[in-house]
Tab-separated table of C-alpha atoms in Angstrom:
chain	number	residue	atom	x	y	z
A	1	MET	CA	-0.134	-0.364	-0.054
A	2	SER	CA	1.547	3.198	-0.905
A	3	GLY	CA	2.115	6.109	1.321
A	4	THR	CA	-0.084	8.485	-0.011
A	5	SER	CA	-2.363	9.159	3.079
A	6	SER	CA	-1.297	12.926	3.435
A	7	ASN	CA	-3.564	13.740	0.441
A	8	LEU	CA	-6.660	11.854	2.402
A	9	ASP	CA	-9.365	14.172	3.284
A	10	ASP	CA	-10.160	11.680	6.278
A	11	THR	CA	-6.838	12.888	7.639
A	12	ASN	CA	-8.317	16.589	9.131
A	13	ASN	CA	-7.333	17.788	12.423
A	14	ASP	CA	-10.931	17.372	13.920
A	15	THR	CA	-10.356	13.487	13.195
A	16	ALA	CA	-6.693	12.938	14.911
A	17	HIS	CA	-7.262	14.853	18.079
A	18	GLU	CA	-6.080	12.097	20.578
A	19	SER	CA	-3.292	9.435	20.269
A	20	VAL	CA	-5.498	6.154	19.428
A	21	PRO	CA	-3.833	2.980	20.914
A	22	GLU	CA	-3.318	0.287	17.928
A	23	THR	CA	-4.848	-2.560	19.435
A	24	GLU	CA	-8.114	-0.509	20.954
A	25	ALA	CA	-8.669	0.739	17.329
A	26	LEU	CA	-8.832	-2.756	15.980
A	27	ILE	CA	-10.308	-5.340	18.864
A	28	SER	CA	-12.131	-4.269	21.847
A	29	LYS	CA	-10.948	-5.991	24.949
A	30	SER	CA	-14.565	-6.052	26.385
A	31	PHE	CA	-15.198	-9.309	24.268
A	32	PRO	CA	-18.233	-10.832	25.232
A	33	GLU	CA	-17.791	-13.666	27.785
A	34	PHE	CA	-20.085	-16.298	26.374
A	35	THR	CA	-19.649	-20.044	25.776
A	36	SER	CA	-18.355	-20.596	21.962
A	37	TRP	CA	-21.789	-22.567	21.534
A	38	ARG	CA	-23.948	-19.605	22.255
A	39	ARG	CA	-22.048	-17.407	20.317
A	40	VAL	CA	-22.266	-19.459	17.070
A	41	PHE	CA	-25.749	-19.720	17.588
A	42	VAL	CA	-26.117	-16.128	17.653
A	43	VAL	CA	-24.266	-15.728	14.299
A	44	ALA	CA	-26.393	-18.527	12.860
A	45	LEU	CA	-29.487	-16.669	14.222
A	46	CYS	CA	-28.157	-13.438	12.584
A	47	SER	CA	-27.480	-15.605	9.467
A	48	VAL	CA	-30.983	-17.160	9.319
A	49	THR	CA	-32.557	-13.700	9.702
A	50	LEU	CA	-30.890	-12.340	6.858
A	51	ILE	CA	-31.777	-15.045	4.684
A	52	LEU	CA	-35.490	-14.544	5.381
A	53	GLU	CA	-34.839	-10.802	4.871
A	54	GLY	CA	-33.022	-11.482	1.458
A	55	VAL	CA	-36.198	-13.622	0.506
A	56	ASN	CA	-38.385	-10.924	1.763
A	57	LEU	CA	-36.526	-8.727	-0.744
A	58	SER	CA	-36.421	-11.178	-3.679
A	59	LEU	CA	-40.022	-12.411	-3.296
A	60	PRO	CA	-42.130	-9.719	-5.148
A	61	GLY	CA	-39.723	-9.253	-7.985
A	62	PRO	CA	-40.988	-12.213	-10.307
A	63	PHE	CA	-44.352	-12.290	-9.194
A	64	PHE	CA	-45.461	-8.831	-7.994
A	65	PRO	CA	-45.317	-7.007	-11.474
A	66	ARG	CA	-47.967	-9.398	-13.121
A	67	GLU	CA	-50.038	-9.342	-10.084
A	68	ALA	CA	-50.173	-5.448	-10.075
A	69	GLU	CA	-50.710	-5.616	-13.841
A	70	ILE	CA	-53.824	-7.707	-13.122
A	71	LYS	CA	-54.997	-5.221	-10.471
A	72	GLY	CA	-54.712	-2.437	-12.919
A	73	LEU	CA	-51.332	-0.721	-11.825
A	74	SER	CA	-49.092	0.914	-14.524
A	75	GLN	CA	-45.377	0.343	-14.687
A	76	PHE	CA	-44.729	3.556	-12.830
A	77	GLN	CA	-46.848	2.302	-9.988
A	78	ILE	CA	-45.223	-0.872	-9.949
A	79	GLY	CA	-41.941	0.740	-9.467
A	80	LEU	CA	-43.524	2.965	-6.858
A	81	VAL	CA	-44.464	-0.200	-4.808
A	82	VAL	CA	-41.219	-2.158	-5.218
A	83	GLY	CA	-39.179	0.692	-4.499
A	84	SER	CA	-40.840	1.997	-1.453
A	85	PHE	CA	-39.489	-0.840	0.747
A	86	ASP	CA	-36.077	0.450	0.124
A	87	LEU	CA	-36.998	4.191	0.560
A	88	THR	CA	-38.015	3.613	3.926
A	89	ASN	CA	-35.060	1.322	4.368
A	90	LEU	CA	-32.720	4.301	3.188
A	91	CYS	CA	-34.345	6.646	5.539
A	92	PHE	CA	-34.352	4.360	8.549
A	93	SER	CA	-30.688	3.618	8.124
A	94	PHE	CA	-29.960	7.052	9.430
A	95	VAL	CA	-31.967	6.493	12.550
A	96	VAL	CA	-30.568	3.175	13.250
A	97	ALA	CA	-26.934	4.346	12.902
A	98	SER	CA	-27.844	7.353	15.220
A	99	LEU	CA	-29.782	5.548	17.898
A	100	VAL	CA	-28.050	1.891	18.066
A	101	THR	CA	-26.194	1.610	21.481
A	102	PRO	CA	-25.064	-1.774	22.934
A	103	LYS	CA	-27.885	-1.555	25.346
A	104	ASN	CA	-30.448	-1.412	22.719
A	105	ILE	CA	-28.865	-3.234	19.611
A	106	LYS	CA	-30.867	-6.642	20.666
A	107	PHE	CA	-34.212	-4.712	21.304
A	108	VAL	CA	-33.792	-3.172	17.515
A	109	PHE	CA	-32.785	-6.491	16.231
A	110	VAL	CA	-35.689	-8.283	17.765
A	111	THR	CA	-38.172	-5.533	16.937
A	112	GLY	CA	-37.210	-5.401	13.330
A	113	THR	CA	-37.831	-9.475	13.132
A	114	LEU	CA	-41.179	-8.879	14.561
A	115	TRP	CA	-42.035	-5.812	12.234
A	116	SER	CA	-41.089	-7.268	9.269
A	117	SER	CA	-43.085	-10.606	10.172
A	118	ILE	CA	-46.057	-8.527	10.576
A	119	THR	CA	-45.674	-6.425	7.017
A	120	VAL	CA	-44.552	-9.043	4.780
A	121	SER	CA	-47.518	-11.089	5.844
A	122	SER	CA	-49.943	-8.170	5.245
A	123	PHE	CA	-48.243	-7.354	1.834
A	124	GLY	CA	-49.216	-10.933	0.687
A	125	LEU	CA	-52.787	-10.790	2.021
A	126	LEU	CA	-53.515	-7.604	0.032
A	127	SER	CA	-53.704	-9.602	-2.922
A	128	GLU	CA	-57.498	-10.093	-1.742
A	129	SER	CA	-57.899	-6.102	-1.983
A	130	PRO	CA	-59.841	-4.406	-4.633
A	131	SER	CA	-57.980	-3.578	-7.791
A	132	GLY	CA	-57.010	0.009	-9.003
A	133	ASP	CA	-56.034	2.687	-6.489
A	134	ILE	CA	-56.834	1.151	-3.289
A	135	PHE	CA	-54.568	-2.103	-4.223
A	136	PHE	CA	-51.912	0.677	-5.296
A	137	TYR	CA	-51.931	2.620	-1.962
A	138	SER	CA	-52.244	-0.312	0.140
A	139	CYS	CA	-49.264	-2.100	-1.258
A	140	PHE	CA	-47.210	1.146	-1.489
A	141	PHE	CA	-47.751	1.639	2.194
A	142	THR	CA	-47.489	-1.931	3.458
A	143	ARG	CA	-44.106	-2.220	1.729
A	144	LEU	CA	-42.952	1.063	2.735
A	145	PHE	CA	-43.383	0.048	6.509
A	146	ASN	CA	-41.683	-3.267	5.453
A	147	GLY	CA	-38.764	-1.443	4.800
A	148	ALA	CA	-38.479	-0.065	8.340
A	149	GLY	CA	-37.875	-3.578	9.631
A	150	ALA	CA	-35.421	-4.555	7.177
A	151	ALA	CA	-33.201	-1.197	8.231
A	152	MET	CA	-33.374	-2.256	11.520
A	153	LEU	CA	-31.829	-5.937	10.670
A	154	TYR	CA	-29.349	-4.625	8.550
A	155	GLY	CA	-28.082	-2.078	10.587
A	156	THR	CA	-27.740	-4.728	13.892
A	157	ALA	CA	-27.179	-8.053	12.399
A	158	MET	CA	-23.810	-7.333	11.226
A	159	PRO	CA	-22.233	-5.614	14.529
A	160	ILE	CA	-24.006	-8.553	16.429
A	161	ALA	CA	-22.455	-11.432	14.486
A	162	VAL	CA	-19.074	-9.747	14.150
A	163	GLN	CA	-18.715	-9.091	17.711
A	164	MET	CA	-19.201	-12.580	18.743
A	165	PHE	CA	-15.881	-13.482	16.875
A	166	PRO	CA	-14.313	-10.317	15.953
A	167	GLU	CA	-10.951	-12.118	15.611
A	168	LYS	CA	-12.694	-13.786	12.479
A	169	ALA	CA	-14.137	-10.337	11.192
A	170	ALA	CA	-13.582	-11.611	7.288
A	171	LEU	CA	-15.361	-14.957	7.947
A	172	ILE	CA	-18.209	-13.467	9.592
A	173	THR	CA	-18.697	-10.887	7.136
A	174	THR	CA	-18.626	-13.489	4.456
A	175	ILE	CA	-21.207	-15.584	6.152
A	176	ILE	CA	-23.357	-12.760	6.584
A	177	GLN	CA	-23.099	-11.776	2.592
A	178	SER	CA	-23.703	-15.197	1.982
A	179	SER	CA	-26.858	-15.341	3.879
A	180	ILE	CA	-28.221	-12.614	2.145
A	181	GLY	CA	-27.435	-14.185	-1.078
A	182	CYS	CA	-28.843	-17.320	-0.056
A	183	GLY	CA	-32.223	-15.490	0.631
A	184	LEU	CA	-32.066	-13.825	-2.570
A	185	CYS	CA	-31.327	-16.945	-4.174
A	186	LEU	CA	-34.431	-18.700	-2.238
A	187	GLY	CA	-36.859	-16.083	-2.793
A	188	PRO	CA	-37.953	-16.683	-6.784
A	189	PRO	CA	-38.131	-20.431	-6.352
A	190	ILE	CA	-39.775	-20.352	-3.164
A	191	GLY	CA	-42.426	-18.198	-4.919
A	192	SER	CA	-42.936	-20.543	-7.818
A	193	LEU	CA	-43.044	-23.415	-5.588
A	194	LEU	CA	-45.497	-22.155	-3.214
A	195	LEU	CA	-47.775	-19.937	-5.726
A	196	PRO	CA	-49.796	-22.909	-6.919
A	197	LEU	CA	-50.696	-23.915	-3.302
A	198	GLY	CA	-52.749	-21.149	-2.739
A	199	GLY	CA	-52.104	-18.164	-4.850
A	200	TYR	CA	-50.113	-15.044	-4.772
A	201	LYS	CA	-50.498	-14.564	-0.990
A	202	VAL	CA	-49.122	-17.905	0.220
A	203	PRO	CA	-45.231	-17.142	-0.443
A	204	PHE	CA	-45.518	-14.195	1.914
A	205	LEU	CA	-47.346	-15.804	4.685
A	206	VAL	CA	-44.993	-18.405	4.621
A	207	VAL	CA	-41.841	-16.137	5.328
A	208	GLY	CA	-43.742	-13.995	7.832
A	209	ILE	CA	-44.763	-16.934	9.947
A	210	THR	CA	-40.979	-18.189	9.612
A	211	GLU	CA	-40.062	-14.744	10.739
A	212	LEU	CA	-42.130	-14.770	13.619
A	213	PHE	CA	-40.503	-18.058	14.848
A	214	VAL	CA	-37.041	-16.138	14.701
A	215	PHE	CA	-38.504	-13.297	16.657
A	216	ALA	CA	-39.346	-15.628	19.544
A	217	SER	CA	-35.843	-17.421	18.937
A	218	SER	CA	-34.138	-14.379	19.168
A	219	SER	CA	-35.610	-12.903	22.156
A	220	PHE	CA	-34.004	-15.782	24.120
A	221	ILE	CA	-30.835	-16.541	22.336
A	222	ILE	CA	-29.131	-13.038	21.583
A	223	PRO	CA	-27.760	-11.814	25.196
A	224	ASN	CA	-28.388	-8.700	26.512
A	225	GLU	CA	-25.836	-5.832	26.298
A	226	SER	CA	-23.821	-8.286	23.699
A	227	VAL	CA	-21.175	-5.660	23.296
A	228	LYS	CA	-19.841	-4.069	26.663
A	229	THR	CA	-18.530	-0.764	25.442
A	230	LYS	CA	-19.021	3.119	26.447
A	231	SER	CA	-19.151	3.879	22.787
A	232	LYS	CA	-22.207	5.440	20.780
A	233	VAL	CA	-22.457	6.516	17.342
A	234	ARG	CA	-24.105	9.938	17.238
A	235	SER	CA	-25.802	11.681	14.535
A	236	SER	CA	-23.053	14.127	13.955
A	237	ASP	CA	-20.474	10.946	13.665
A	238	TYR	CA	-22.548	9.339	11.227
A	239	VAL	CA	-22.900	12.515	9.028
A	240	ARG	CA	-19.310	13.507	9.554
A	241	PHE	CA	-18.335	9.878	8.139
A	242	LEU	CA	-20.663	10.056	5.224
A	243	GLY	CA	-19.622	13.773	4.337
A	244	LYS	CA	-15.908	12.638	3.753
A	245	PHE	CA	-15.057	12.313	-0.032
A	246	SER	CA	-13.588	9.320	0.387
A	247	THR	CA	-16.420	7.512	1.924
A	248	LEU	CA	-18.727	8.769	-0.964
A	249	SER	CA	-16.381	7.510	-3.221
A	250	VAL	CA	-17.377	4.189	-2.227
A	251	VAL	CA	-20.942	4.677	-0.703
A	252	ILE	CA	-22.218	6.233	-4.211
A	253	PRO	CA	-20.780	3.749	-6.884
A	254	THR	CA	-22.399	1.071	-4.412
A	255	ALA	CA	-25.522	2.552	-4.674
A	256	THR	CA	-25.299	2.933	-8.430
A	257	LEU	CA	-24.472	-0.595	-9.142
A	258	TYR	CA	-27.451	-1.311	-6.583
A	259	PHE	CA	-29.530	-0.010	-9.376
A	260	ILE	CA	-29.514	-3.256	-11.135
A	261	PRO	CA	-31.819	-4.956	-8.182
A	262	GLY	CA	-34.050	-2.366	-8.279
A	263	ILE	CA	-34.526	-2.425	-12.074
A	264	ARG	CA	-34.657	-6.236	-11.960
A	265	ASP	CA	-37.492	-5.889	-9.477
A	266	THR	CA	-39.744	-3.946	-11.921
A	267	ALA	CA	-38.561	-4.576	-15.145
A	268	TYR	CA	-36.899	-7.867	-15.764
A	269	SER	CA	-39.641	-10.043	-15.028
A	270	LEU	CA	-42.119	-8.348	-17.415
A	271	TYR	CA	-39.101	-8.285	-19.799
A	272	PHE	CA	-38.355	-12.150	-19.615
A	273	GLU	CA	-42.427	-12.796	-19.832
A	274	ASN	CA	-43.127	-10.354	-22.844
A	275	VAL	CA	-40.275	-10.339	-24.932
A	276	LEU	CA	-38.305	-13.817	-24.349
A	277	ALA	CA	-42.000	-15.565	-23.782
A	278	VAL	CA	-41.038	-17.092	-20.213
A	279	ASP	CA	-44.303	-18.480	-18.550
A	280	SER	CA	-45.176	-16.119	-15.603
A	281	LYS	CA	-45.470	-18.612	-13.200
A	282	LYS	CA	-41.906	-19.961	-13.725
A	283	VAL	CA	-40.053	-16.601	-14.259
A	284	GLY	CA	-38.940	-17.148	-10.454
A	285	TYR	CA	-36.781	-20.130	-11.808
A	286	VAL	CA	-35.102	-17.732	-14.420
A	287	PHE	CA	-34.327	-15.218	-11.647
A	288	LEU	CA	-32.650	-18.062	-9.641
A	289	VAL	CA	-29.683	-17.707	-11.914
A	290	ASN	CA	-28.906	-14.348	-10.456
A	291	SER	CA	-29.312	-15.416	-7.064
A	292	LEU	CA	-27.340	-18.826	-7.464
A	293	ALA	CA	-24.758	-16.704	-8.832
A	294	PHE	CA	-24.597	-14.299	-5.986
A	295	LEU	CA	-24.670	-17.151	-3.647
A	296	THR	CA	-21.695	-19.003	-5.105
A	297	TRP	CA	-19.692	-16.233	-5.531
A	298	GLY	CA	-19.909	-14.446	-1.997
A	299	PRO	CA	-17.849	-17.064	-0.442
A	300	ILE	CA	-15.265	-16.670	-3.036
A	301	THR	CA	-15.011	-12.949	-2.627
A	302	GLY	CA	-14.620	-13.695	1.158
A	303	VAL	CA	-11.786	-15.686	0.622
A	304	LEU	CA	-10.294	-13.436	-1.788
A	305	VAL	CA	-10.633	-10.396	1.105
A	306	GLY	CA	-9.115	-12.726	3.501
A	307	MET	CA	-6.324	-12.715	1.298
A	308	GLY	CA	-6.030	-9.240	1.302
A	309	LEU	CA	-7.387	-8.917	-2.343
A	310	GLY	CA	-10.574	-7.143	-1.550
A	311	SER	CA	-9.369	-3.631	-3.303
A	312	ILE	CA	-8.520	-5.495	-6.337
A	313	VAL	CA	-11.916	-7.147	-6.222
A	314	GLU	CA	-13.636	-3.897	-5.497
A	315	VAL	CA	-11.737	-2.324	-8.825
A	316	SER	CA	-12.904	-5.376	-10.835
A	317	TYR	CA	-16.390	-5.456	-10.065
A	318	GLN	CA	-16.449	-1.683	-10.691
A	319	ILE	CA	-14.880	-2.263	-14.366
A	320	ALA	CA	-17.167	-5.137	-14.952
A	321	ALA	CA	-20.633	-3.538	-14.036
A	322	PRO	CA	-21.019	-1.149	-17.080
A	323	LEU	CA	-19.851	-3.912	-19.251
A	324	ILE	CA	-22.765	-5.993	-18.273
A	325	ALA	CA	-25.097	-3.462	-18.586
A	326	PHE	CA	-23.900	-2.669	-21.846
A	327	ALA	CA	-24.429	-6.064	-22.683
A	328	LEU	CA	-28.047	-6.352	-22.056
A	329	PHE	CA	-28.451	-3.299	-24.446
A	330	LEU	CA	-26.784	-5.283	-27.262
A	331	PRO	CA	-29.845	-7.249	-28.442
A	332	LYS	CA	-31.184	-3.671	-29.712
A	333	PHE	CA	-28.686	-3.584	-32.703
A	334	VAL	CA	-28.468	-7.521	-32.700
A	335	PRO	CA	-31.490	-9.020	-32.698
A	336	GLN	CA	-29.916	-12.462	-32.618
A	337	LEU	CA	-28.743	-11.813	-28.996
A	338	GLU	CA	-32.514	-11.498	-27.848
A	339	THR	CA	-32.680	-14.746	-26.447
A	340	LEU	CA	-33.434	-16.500	-23.118
A	341	GLY	CA	-29.752	-17.836	-22.931
A	342	TRP	CA	-28.706	-14.390	-23.325
A	343	GLY	CA	-30.856	-13.019	-20.700
A	344	VAL	CA	-29.724	-15.735	-18.074
A	345	MET	CA	-26.207	-14.948	-18.813
A	346	ILE	CA	-26.596	-11.282	-17.929
A	347	LEU	CA	-28.427	-12.364	-14.877
A	348	ALA	CA	-25.631	-14.552	-13.856
A	349	LEU	CA	-22.987	-12.000	-14.499
A	350	ASN	CA	-25.195	-9.394	-12.471
A	351	GLY	CA	-25.224	-11.816	-9.590
A	352	ILE	CA	-21.325	-12.324	-9.644
A	353	THR	CA	-20.809	-8.571	-9.797
A	354	MET	CA	-23.201	-7.903	-6.689
A	355	ALA	CA	-21.410	-10.621	-4.802
A	356	SER	CA	-18.144	-8.743	-5.185
A	357	THR	CA	-19.625	-5.628	-3.599
A	358	MET	CA	-20.334	-6.189	0.213
A	359	ASN	CA	-17.195	-7.532	1.499
A	360	PRO	CA	-14.399	-5.367	-0.307
A	361	ALA	CA	-16.811	-2.242	0.413
A	362	TYR	CA	-16.864	-3.010	4.318
A	363	LEU	CA	-13.075	-3.562	4.246
A	364	ILE	CA	-12.339	-0.125	2.657
A	365	LEU	CA	-14.869	1.546	4.649
A	366	GLU	CA	-13.413	0.309	7.620
A	367	LYS	CA	-10.106	1.658	6.845
A	368	MET	CA	-11.511	5.012	6.154
A	369	ALA	CA	-13.251	4.832	9.642
A	370	ILE	CA	-10.126	4.268	11.309
A	371	ARG	CA	-8.193	6.946	9.393
A	372	GLN	CA	-10.972	9.204	10.368
A	373	GLY	CA	-10.303	8.932	14.116
A	374	PHE	CA	-13.208	6.459	15.203
A	375	THR	CA	-11.534	3.960	17.764
A	376	ASN	CA	-13.916	1.353	18.765
A	377	MET	CA	-14.705	-1.536	16.603
A	378	GLN	CA	-18.565	-1.598	17.739
A	379	GLN	CA	-19.099	1.876	16.498
A	380	ILE	CA	-17.200	1.385	13.350
A	381	LYS	CA	-19.187	-1.711	12.373
A	382	THR	CA	-22.277	0.106	13.366
A	383	LEU	CA	-21.171	2.933	10.920
A	384	ILE	CA	-20.382	0.661	8.267
A	385	ALA	CA	-23.325	-1.470	8.276
A	386	SER	CA	-25.665	1.551	8.245
A	387	SER	CA	-23.426	3.217	5.424
A	388	TYR	CA	-23.683	0.162	3.301
A	389	ASN	CA	-27.303	-0.349	3.695
A	390	LEU	CA	-27.724	3.203	3.209
A	391	ALA	CA	-26.015	2.695	-0.347
A	392	THR	CA	-27.844	-0.403	-1.187
A	393	SER	CA	-31.234	0.510	-0.233
A	394	SER	CA	-30.908	4.042	-1.880
A	395	GLY	CA	-29.611	2.512	-5.083
A	396	ARG	CA	-32.287	-0.016	-5.207
A	397	THR	CA	-34.821	2.840	-4.427
A	398	PHE	CA	-33.693	4.907	-7.359
A	399	GLY	CA	-33.486	2.029	-9.662
A	400	ALA	CA	-36.975	0.901	-8.870
A	401	PHE	CA	-38.711	4.510	-8.984
A	402	VAL	CA	-36.654	6.124	-11.619
A	403	VAL	CA	-34.756	3.987	-13.662
A	404	GLY	CA	-36.826	0.560	-13.631
A	405	GLY	CA	-40.256	2.578	-13.340
A	406	TYR	CA	-40.065	5.793	-15.237
A	407	VAL	CA	-37.142	5.800	-17.600
A	408	ASN	CA	-38.290	2.353	-18.611
A	409	ASP	CA	-41.641	3.545	-18.996
A	410	ILE	CA	-40.207	6.713	-21.364
A	411	ILE	CA	-37.300	5.230	-23.577
A	412	GLY	CA	-37.804	1.521	-23.417
A	413	PHE	CA	-36.103	-1.387	-21.682
A	414	TYR	CA	-32.717	-1.428	-24.137
A	415	ASN	CA	-32.137	2.530	-23.992
A	416	MET	CA	-32.635	2.124	-20.156
A	417	CYS	CA	-29.917	-0.467	-20.017
A	418	LEU	CA	-27.705	2.061	-22.115
A	419	CYS	CA	-28.277	4.688	-19.581
A	420	LEU	CA	-27.681	2.570	-16.756
A	421	ALA	CA	-24.013	1.500	-18.639
A	422	ILE	CA	-22.920	5.103	-18.864
A	423	VAL	CA	-23.729	6.054	-15.702
A	424	LEU	CA	-22.171	3.144	-14.103
A	425	SER	CA	-19.151	3.984	-16.351
A	426	VAL	CA	-18.803	7.454	-14.712
A	427	THR	CA	-19.163	5.956	-10.981
A	428	ALA	CA	-16.849	3.161	-11.688
A	429	THR	CA	-14.090	5.549	-12.956
A	430	TRP	CA	-14.608	7.790	-9.920
A	431	ASN	CA	-14.277	4.918	-7.426
A	432	VAL	CA	-10.959	3.414	-9.218
A	433	VAL	CA	-9.534	6.688	-9.654
A	434	VAL	CA	-9.843	7.369	-5.697
A	435	LEU	CA	-8.699	4.292	-4.659
A	436	ILE	CA	-5.666	4.672	-6.596
A	437	LYS	CA	-5.271	8.066	-5.551
A	438	TYR	CA	-5.502	7.204	-1.862
A	439	GLY	CA	-3.315	4.243	-1.859
A	440	LEU	CA	-5.969	1.811	-1.009
A	441	VAL	CA	-5.167	-0.562	-4.245
A	442	GLY	CA	-2.961	-3.395	-2.951
A	443	ARG	CA	-3.011	-5.473	0.082
A	444	LEU	CA	-5.922	-4.715	2.777
A	445	TYR	CA	-6.790	-6.976	5.502
A	446	TYR	CA	-9.701	-6.647	8.244
A	447	ASP	CA	-9.195	-5.359	11.650
A	448	SER	CA	-8.498	-8.994	12.654
A	449	LYS	CA	-5.681	-9.713	10.656
A	450	LEU	CA	-2.352	-10.057	12.449
A	451	ASP	CA	0.714	-8.008	11.447
A	452	LYS	CA	-0.881	-5.899	9.126
A	453	GLN	CA	-0.406	-2.247	8.449
A	454	VAL	CA	-3.182	0.461	8.913
A	455	PHE	CA	-3.257	4.299	9.017
A	456	ILE	CA	-4.229	6.147	12.306
A	457	GLY	CA	-4.725	9.849	12.367
A	458	GLY	CA	-2.705	9.885	8.927
A	459	HIS	CA	0.133	8.142	9.885
A	460	ARG	CA	1.289	4.555	8.698
A	461	GLN	CA	1.711	2.165	11.659
A	462	CYS	CA	2.455	-1.705	12.205
A	463	PHE	CA	1.025	-3.329	15.161
A	464	ASN	CA	0.194	-7.005	16.282
A	465	PRO	CA	-3.382	-7.285	18.085
A	466	SER	CA	-2.287	-10.030	20.086
């Protein structure tokens, strides 16, 4: 890693106000004294919860657009409903980041599971409501409230899980990413499997009831005050962290990359049905390719990040994303490519690209937080989890509302893909140039890695956290 840290905006005097003991910034000495099995159960519970939340997120994509069309909704209204989930998720990420403390992190997590259970079940039951505006507004507000539960879970599951085994941060982060990928993978086929058993509402009711069991389990398994630290993320801390140019250089490109799932859930299913003639009840199996690629590539990314190659992965996916978006545009000029096989290949490549996002972004944001003077890993993990959730939810919201909904309506599917490729090219260039300029392209390790180098207060230091 090159010694270019003097150029960082993260090393202002206001962030280097105190001498930071190297080990204190990396691994808190107040490690929770629980049995290994109980800590494993906590990590497993966080993993299961995010699997269910991934299902909750991906389940409407293949099926809601068709149900909404039957109920008389326009493409733009479909985009509003799909995007409303991430709109609330986006807004609540600020709330979660500002209000979560070691004393209430369990309460926020448990409340999120209950909230999500109720709202996802209600969303399925809305299939029984009248068509037209009543159906639209009911779905919009139910999905809007559903997003609040997701924000609670995304903002707390990672800090809780990582703090159980802080010396294995790379592994835990990989498990969490794989859990989300597994949920995204299971959502569409679960829908296709359960839909014939009782109609549109059945898959959502099954997910909601399962989350209710998770709510009861988490109340007993997760320890109270799972992290004993005096640290708390204040609103001003969160705003300061997000306001840095270097932080935005990761957050905004990640957000634009997450236009893709927003577009997928509003426009892809109808494209596969109307253009590629896929049966509406089987389109969920086509989406499975995207999620399987995400799930398969997630652990591979985790291994690469554990080897110190996270920034290389970050640069690679930033370069690949606009190329994949452009590939989906190509059938407009090469009609022979307008086939199911081509569409499935793009979905798979999108899944691989998305799986290359979380772990590297967490790693790089962690380095930036340490450079900015944050000294406690619980605080840093909360900042990063909320910032990443902010990026992904804002991207999915904009992708669903504006790109997959409005822009798709105005200029058509293929031209929309071209616009996406242009935007991704701009943000990818920004991200890569900044990472190179700031010396963040090279060997980078999580806080738990022994004998590694970090920047604290703008100065390169070596330490061994043992």
